[in-house]
mmCIF file of C-alpha atoms in Angstrom:
data_model
loop_
_atom_site.group_PDB
_atom_site.id
_atom_site.type_symbol
_atom_site.label_atom_id
_atom_site.label_comp_id
_atom_site.label_asym_id
_atom_site.label_seq_id
_atom_site.Cartn_x
_atom_site.Cartn_y
_atom_site.Cartn_z
ATOM 1 C CA MET A 1 4.778 4.033 9.436
ATOM 2 C CA ASN A 2 2.698 3.012 12.424
ATOM 3 C CA HIS A 3 0.489 0.124 11.383
ATOM 4 C CA SER A 4 -2.872 -0.298 13.024
ATOM 5 C CA PRO A 5 -2.457 -3.544 15.030
ATOM 6 C CA GLU A 6 -5.836 -4.846 13.924
ATOM 7 C CA LEU A 7 -4.825 -4.686 10.253
ATOM 8 C CA LEU A 8 -1.808 -6.975 10.564
ATOM 9 C CA LEU A 9 -1.741 -10.736 9.964
ATOM 10 C CA ASP A 10 1.132 -13.238 10.031
ATOM 11 C CA LEU A 11 0.716 -16.226 7.701
ATOM 12 C CA ASP A 12 2.986 -19.266 7.971
ATOM 13 C CA GLY A 13 2.938 -21.195 4.723
ATOM 14 C CA SER A 14 4.575 -24.226 6.339
ATOM 15 C CA ARG A 15 1.358 -24.919 8.224
ATOM 16 C CA PRO A 16 -1.460 -26.758 6.469
ATOM 17 C CA LEU A 17 -4.624 -24.876 5.612
ATOM 18 C CA SER A 18 -6.983 -24.932 8.582
ATOM 19 C CA PRO A 19 -10.310 -23.413 9.647
ATOM 20 C CA ASP A 20 -8.324 -21.118 11.966
ATOM 21 C CA THR A 21 -6.357 -19.718 8.995
ATOM 22 C CA VAL A 22 -9.563 -19.030 7.083
ATOM 23 C CA ALA A 23 -11.134 -17.416 10.142
ATOM 24 C CA ALA A 24 -8.071 -15.219 10.718
ATOM 25 C CA LEU A 25 -8.120 -13.884 7.160
ATOM 26 C CA ASN A 26 -11.867 -13.285 7.261
ATOM 27 C CA ALA A 27 -11.474 -11.452 10.562
ATOM 28 C CA LEU A 28 -8.775 -9.273 8.998
ATOM 29 C CA CYS A 29 -11.132 -8.450 6.123
ATOM 30 C CA ASP A 30 -13.899 -7.631 8.608
ATOM 31 C CA ARG A 31 -11.624 -5.117 10.299
ATOM 32 C CA ALA A 32 -10.456 -3.683 6.974
ATOM 33 C CA GLU A 33 -14.061 -3.159 5.909
ATOM 34 C CA ASP A 34 -14.836 -1.150 9.043
ATOM 35 C CA ALA A 35 -15.712 2.455 8.217
ATOM 36 C CA ASP A 36 -12.986 3.750 10.551
ATOM 37 C CA ALA A 37 -10.187 1.573 9.143
ATOM 38 C CA ARG A 38 -7.361 3.547 7.539
ATOM 39 C CA GLY A 39 -4.929 0.826 6.468
ATOM 40 C CA PRO A 40 -2.809 -0.355 4.931
ATOM 41 C CA VAL A 41 -3.635 -4.011 5.452
ATOM 42 C CA VAL A 42 -0.289 -5.763 6.011
ATOM 43 C CA LEU A 43 0.417 -9.481 5.775
ATOM 44 C CA THR A 44 3.769 -11.002 6.685
ATOM 45 C CA VAL A 45 4.237 -14.221 4.738
ATOM 46 C CA THR A 46 6.870 -16.939 4.931
ATOM 47 C CA GLY A 47 7.167 -20.708 4.925
ATOM 48 C CA THR A 48 6.193 -23.414 2.474
ATOM 49 C CA PRO A 49 4.426 -26.728 3.135
ATOM 50 C CA ALA A 50 6.235 -30.040 2.967
ATOM 51 C CA THR A 51 3.545 -31.380 0.646
ATOM 52 C CA ALA A 52 0.449 -30.247 -1.232
ATOM 53 C CA PRO A 53 -2.708 -29.471 0.780
ATOM 54 C CA ALA A 54 -4.721 -32.449 1.941
ATOM 55 C CA GLY A 55 -7.623 -30.568 3.492
ATOM 56 C CA PRO A 56 -11.264 -31.151 2.507
ATOM 57 C CA LEU A 57 -12.471 -29.338 -0.600
ATOM 58 C CA PRO A 58 -15.082 -27.227 1.275
ATOM 59 C CA LEU A 59 -12.254 -25.788 3.399
ATOM 60 C CA VAL A 60 -10.250 -24.940 0.267
ATOM 61 C CA ASN A 61 -13.330 -23.212 -1.141
ATOM 62 C CA LYS A 62 -13.744 -21.139 2.022
ATOM 63 C CA TRP A 63 -10.079 -20.122 1.857
ATOM 64 C CA GLU A 64 -10.391 -19.036 -1.767
ATOM 65 C CA ARG A 65 -13.456 -16.959 -0.875
ATOM 66 C CA ALA A 66 -11.519 -15.304 1.945
ATOM 67 C CA LEU A 67 -8.713 -14.429 -0.487
ATOM 68 C CA ARG A 68 -11.290 -12.952 -2.828
ATOM 69 C CA ARG A 69 -12.520 -10.772 0.025
ATOM 70 C CA LEU A 70 -8.964 -9.572 0.558
ATOM 71 C CA GLU A 71 -8.813 -8.588 -3.124
ATOM 72 C CA ARG A 72 -11.927 -6.457 -2.672
ATOM 73 C CA VAL A 73 -11.201 -4.460 0.490
ATOM 74 C CA ASP A 74 -11.130 -0.716 -0.146
ATOM 75 C CA LEU A 75 -7.718 -0.219 1.449
ATOM 76 C CA PRO A 76 -4.229 -0.857 0.078
ATOM 77 C CA THR A 77 -2.967 -4.346 0.870
ATOM 78 C CA VAL A 78 0.699 -5.235 1.333
ATOM 79 C CA ALA A 79 2.652 -8.479 1.646
ATOM 80 C CA LEU A 80 6.051 -8.566 3.365
ATOM 81 C CA ALA A 81 7.790 -11.795 2.338
ATOM 82 C CA GLY A 82 10.897 -13.611 3.477
ATOM 83 C CA GLY A 83 12.450 -17.024 2.963
ATOM 84 C CA ASP A 84 10.626 -19.669 0.957
ATOM 85 C CA CYS A 85 6.967 -18.769 0.432
ATOM 86 C CA GLY A 86 4.414 -21.363 -0.586
ATOM 87 C CA GLY A 87 1.023 -22.660 0.436
ATOM 88 C CA VAL A 88 -1.184 -20.100 2.151
ATOM 89 C CA ALA A 89 1.738 -17.640 2.296
ATOM 90 C CA LEU A 90 2.099 -17.506 -1.496
ATOM 91 C CA GLU A 91 -1.638 -17.568 -2.095
ATOM 92 C CA ALA A 92 -2.168 -14.562 0.175
ATOM 93 C CA LEU A 93 0.773 -12.672 -1.349
ATOM 94 C CA LEU A 94 -0.766 -13.034 -4.809
ATOM 95 C CA ALA A 95 -3.962 -11.353 -3.572
ATOM 96 C CA THR A 96 -2.208 -8.169 -2.367
ATOM 97 C CA ASP A 97 -1.487 -4.859 -4.094
ATOM 98 C CA LEU A 98 2.147 -4.346 -3.061
ATOM 99 C CA ARG A 99 4.759 -7.053 -2.426
ATOM 100 C CA ILE A 100 8.115 -6.425 -0.721
ATOM 101 C CA ALA A 101 10.530 -9.305 -0.167
ATOM 102 C CA ARG A 102 13.914 -9.937 1.371
ATOM 103 C CA PRO A 103 16.712 -10.916 -1.028
ATOM 104 C CA GLY A 104 16.879 -14.691 -1.275
ATOM 105 C CA THR A 105 13.126 -15.133 -1.030
ATOM 106 C CA ARG A 106 11.717 -17.876 -3.256
ATOM 107 C CA LEU A 107 8.114 -18.415 -4.366
ATOM 108 C CA LEU A 108 7.104 -22.067 -4.558
ATOM 109 C CA PRO A 109 3.590 -23.317 -5.324
ATOM 110 C CA ALA A 110 2.761 -26.218 -3.023
ATOM 111 C CA ALA A 111 3.498 -29.602 -4.591
ATOM 112 C CA GLY A 112 3.161 -33.256 -3.698
ATOM 113 C CA PRO A 113 3.354 -36.696 -5.336
ATOM 114 C CA ALA A 114 0.604 -35.678 -7.767
ATOM 115 C CA GLY A 115 2.425 -32.504 -8.812
ATOM 116 C CA VAL A 116 1.855 -28.810 -8.135
ATOM 117 C CA TRP A 117 -1.370 -28.089 -6.254
ATOM 118 C CA PRO A 118 -3.922 -26.964 -8.905
ATOM 119 C CA GLY A 119 -5.438 -24.197 -6.778
ATOM 120 C CA MET A 120 -6.262 -20.608 -7.667
ATOM 121 C CA ALA A 121 -2.647 -19.561 -7.111
ATOM 122 C CA LEU A 122 -2.023 -20.918 -10.617
ATOM 123 C CA TYR A 123 -4.820 -18.751 -11.966
ATOM 124 C CA ARG A 124 -3.447 -15.645 -10.292
ATOM 125 C CA LEU A 125 0.105 -16.384 -11.401
ATOM 126 C CA ALA A 126 -0.923 -16.837 -15.034
ATOM 127 C CA ASN A 127 -3.044 -13.688 -15.008
ATOM 128 C CA GLN A 128 -0.414 -11.560 -13.302
ATOM 129 C CA ILE A 129 2.732 -12.534 -15.220
ATOM 130 C CA GLY A 130 1.578 -14.695 -18.133
ATOM 131 C CA VAL A 131 1.533 -18.377 -18.999
ATOM 132 C CA ALA A 132 5.031 -18.507 -20.502
ATOM 133 C CA ALA A 133 6.650 -16.922 -17.445
ATOM 134 C CA ILE A 134 5.063 -19.347 -15.030
ATOM 135 C CA ARG A 135 5.029 -22.542 -17.127
ATOM 136 C CA ARG A 136 8.108 -24.193 -15.581
ATOM 137 C CA THR A 137 7.005 -23.330 -12.058
ATOM 138 C CA VAL A 138 3.544 -24.807 -12.577
ATOM 139 C CA LEU A 139 4.523 -27.893 -14.559
ATOM 140 C CA LEU A 140 7.901 -28.697 -13.014
ATOM 141 C CA GLY A 141 7.728 -26.999 -9.616
ATOM 142 C CA THR A 142 10.702 -24.758 -10.413
ATOM 143 C CA PRO A 143 10.955 -22.040 -7.712
ATOM 144 C CA LEU A 144 10.680 -18.388 -8.677
ATOM 145 C CA THR A 145 13.565 -16.463 -7.137
ATOM 146 C CA ALA A 146 12.900 -13.025 -5.715
ATOM 147 C CA GLU A 147 15.073 -11.421 -8.369
ATOM 148 C CA ARG A 148 13.173 -13.182 -11.161
ATOM 149 C CA ALA A 149 9.838 -12.305 -9.543
ATOM 150 C CA VAL A 150 10.815 -8.612 -9.433
ATOM 151 C CA ALA A 151 11.838 -8.707 -13.091
ATOM 152 C CA LEU A 152 8.455 -10.207 -13.951
ATOM 153 C CA GLY A 153 6.586 -7.653 -11.845
ATOM 154 C CA LEU A 154 5.272 -10.266 -9.416
ATOM 155 C CA LEU A 155 7.228 -8.661 -6.559
ATOM 156 C CA ASP A 156 7.605 -4.883 -6.346
ATOM 157 C CA GLU A 157 10.779 -4.443 -4.327
ATOM 158 C CA LEU A 158 13.615 -6.287 -2.630
ATOM 159 C CA ALA A 159 14.716 -4.976 0.762
ATOM 160 C CA ALA A 160 16.821 -6.358 3.581
ATOM 161 C CA GLY A 161 14.194 -4.899 5.907
ATOM 162 C CA PRO A 162 10.773 -5.123 4.234
ATOM 163 C CA ALA A 163 9.032 -3.388 7.134
ATOM 164 C CA ALA A 164 11.437 -0.432 6.901
ATOM 165 C CA ALA A 165 10.906 -0.255 3.136
ATOM 166 C CA LEU A 166 7.177 -0.182 3.735
ATOM 167 C CA ALA A 167 7.576 2.690 6.185
ATOM 168 C CA GLY A 168 9.141 4.718 3.379
ATOM 169 C CA LEU A 169 5.914 4.362 1.409
ATOM 170 C CA ALA A 170 3.730 5.890 4.110
ATOM 171 C CA ASP A 171 2.641 8.917 2.071
ATOM 172 C CA THR A 172 1.955 6.867 -1.060
ATOM 173 C CA LEU A 173 -0.145 4.329 0.822
ATOM 174 C CA ALA A 174 -2.011 7.035 2.730
ATOM 175 C CA ALA A 175 -2.965 8.694 -0.559
ATOM 176 C CA LEU A 176 -4.053 5.352 -2.011
ATOM 177 C CA ALA A 177 -6.159 4.610 1.052
ATOM 178 C CA ALA A 178 -7.816 8.023 0.782
ATOM 179 C CA ASP A 179 -8.711 7.432 -2.869
ATOM 180 C CA GLY A 180 -10.027 3.923 -2.251
ATOM 181 C CA PRO A 181 -8.254 1.335 -4.422
ATOM 182 C CA ALA A 182 -11.070 -1.212 -4.698
ATOM 183 C CA ILE A 183 -12.597 0.014 -7.968
ATOM 184 C CA ARG A 184 -9.296 0.358 -9.841
ATOM 185 C CA ARG A 185 -8.047 -2.951 -8.482
ATOM 186 C CA GLN A 186 -11.198 -4.716 -9.647
ATOM 187 C CA LEU A 187 -10.921 -3.192 -13.105
ATOM 188 C CA LEU A 188 -7.361 -4.510 -13.317
ATOM 189 C CA LEU A 189 -8.406 -7.977 -12.164
ATOM 190 C CA ASP A 190 -11.213 -8.082 -14.730
ATOM 191 C CA ALA A 191 -9.128 -6.783 -17.633
ATOM 192 C CA THR A 192 -7.666 -10.124 -18.693
ATOM 193 C CA THR A 193 -10.953 -12.043 -18.569
ATOM 194 C CA THR A 194 -13.538 -9.468 -19.735
ATOM 195 C CA SER A 195 -14.326 -8.412 -23.285
ATOM 196 C CA PHE A 196 -13.980 -4.769 -24.280
ATOM 197 C CA GLU A 197 -17.748 -4.412 -24.569
ATOM 198 C CA GLU A 198 -18.335 -5.816 -21.080
ATOM 199 C CA ALA A 199 -15.524 -3.764 -19.571
ATOM 200 C CA LEU A 200 -16.623 -0.478 -21.132
ATOM 201 C CA GLY A 201 -19.684 -0.035 -18.932
ATOM 202 C CA ARG A 202 -17.732 -0.758 -15.772
ATOM 203 C CA HIS A 203 -14.985 1.699 -16.683
ATOM 204 C CA LEU A 204 -17.499 4.408 -17.602
ATOM 205 C CA ALA A 205 -19.259 3.903 -14.265
ATOM 206 C CA ALA A 206 -15.911 4.222 -12.463
ATOM 207 C CA CYS A 207 -15.105 7.391 -14.430
ATOM 208 C CA ASP A 208 -18.495 8.850 -13.544
ATOM 209 C CA ARG A 209 -17.957 8.136 -9.864
ATOM 210 C CA THR A 210 -14.508 9.762 -9.977
ATOM 211 C CA LEU A 211 -15.866 12.866 -11.695
ATOM 212 C CA ARG A 212 -18.611 13.185 -9.094
ATOM 213 C CA GLU A 213 -16.096 12.921 -6.259
ATOM 214 C CA VAL A 214 -13.868 15.589 -7.815
ATOM 215 C CA ALA A 215 -16.857 17.914 -8.228
ATOM 216 C CA ARG A 216 -17.814 17.772 -4.534
#
């Protein structure tokens, strides 16, 4: 698969959160939201910080908003992971649709003297694989191995060459990009926090849109 260069971003989780990191992710979302963008949006993620973030709270808020933008782009999003992944690397991975990792990869929420960083990564982890599955990682800082993460559905595939594995999914990702994944992704994200009555209208609206597109 030939990735569009403007839809690629490398994130090093060993580096502390910075305005440049936030700007880079927002710029990636800008490019993904362009009408001519075809995707997929690909993030390579690796590295974990030596300690929990110490940045100002407004910067953390801006980063979380950038991750939320990533979750809403109407193109498939992919994370290619290797090594230990924590900090911004893990947080970005959790906001993507498809996650491919090298064997031996470990997922580690950032932690410091006060314990695991209580950011939105904990929210995403609990929503994606459940409280029981993530309890020891959140409370004790126990790493999630790649094999365990695959078994839990947090990672999709292990591959010695994640980029090569991604290339094998070219047709699948092209079809997903053509359909536009944003609506279905949002319905999935809302499912665990929205009542049936609230969700019904959104799902009916999505069904109506799909029917209209098929009828064209």
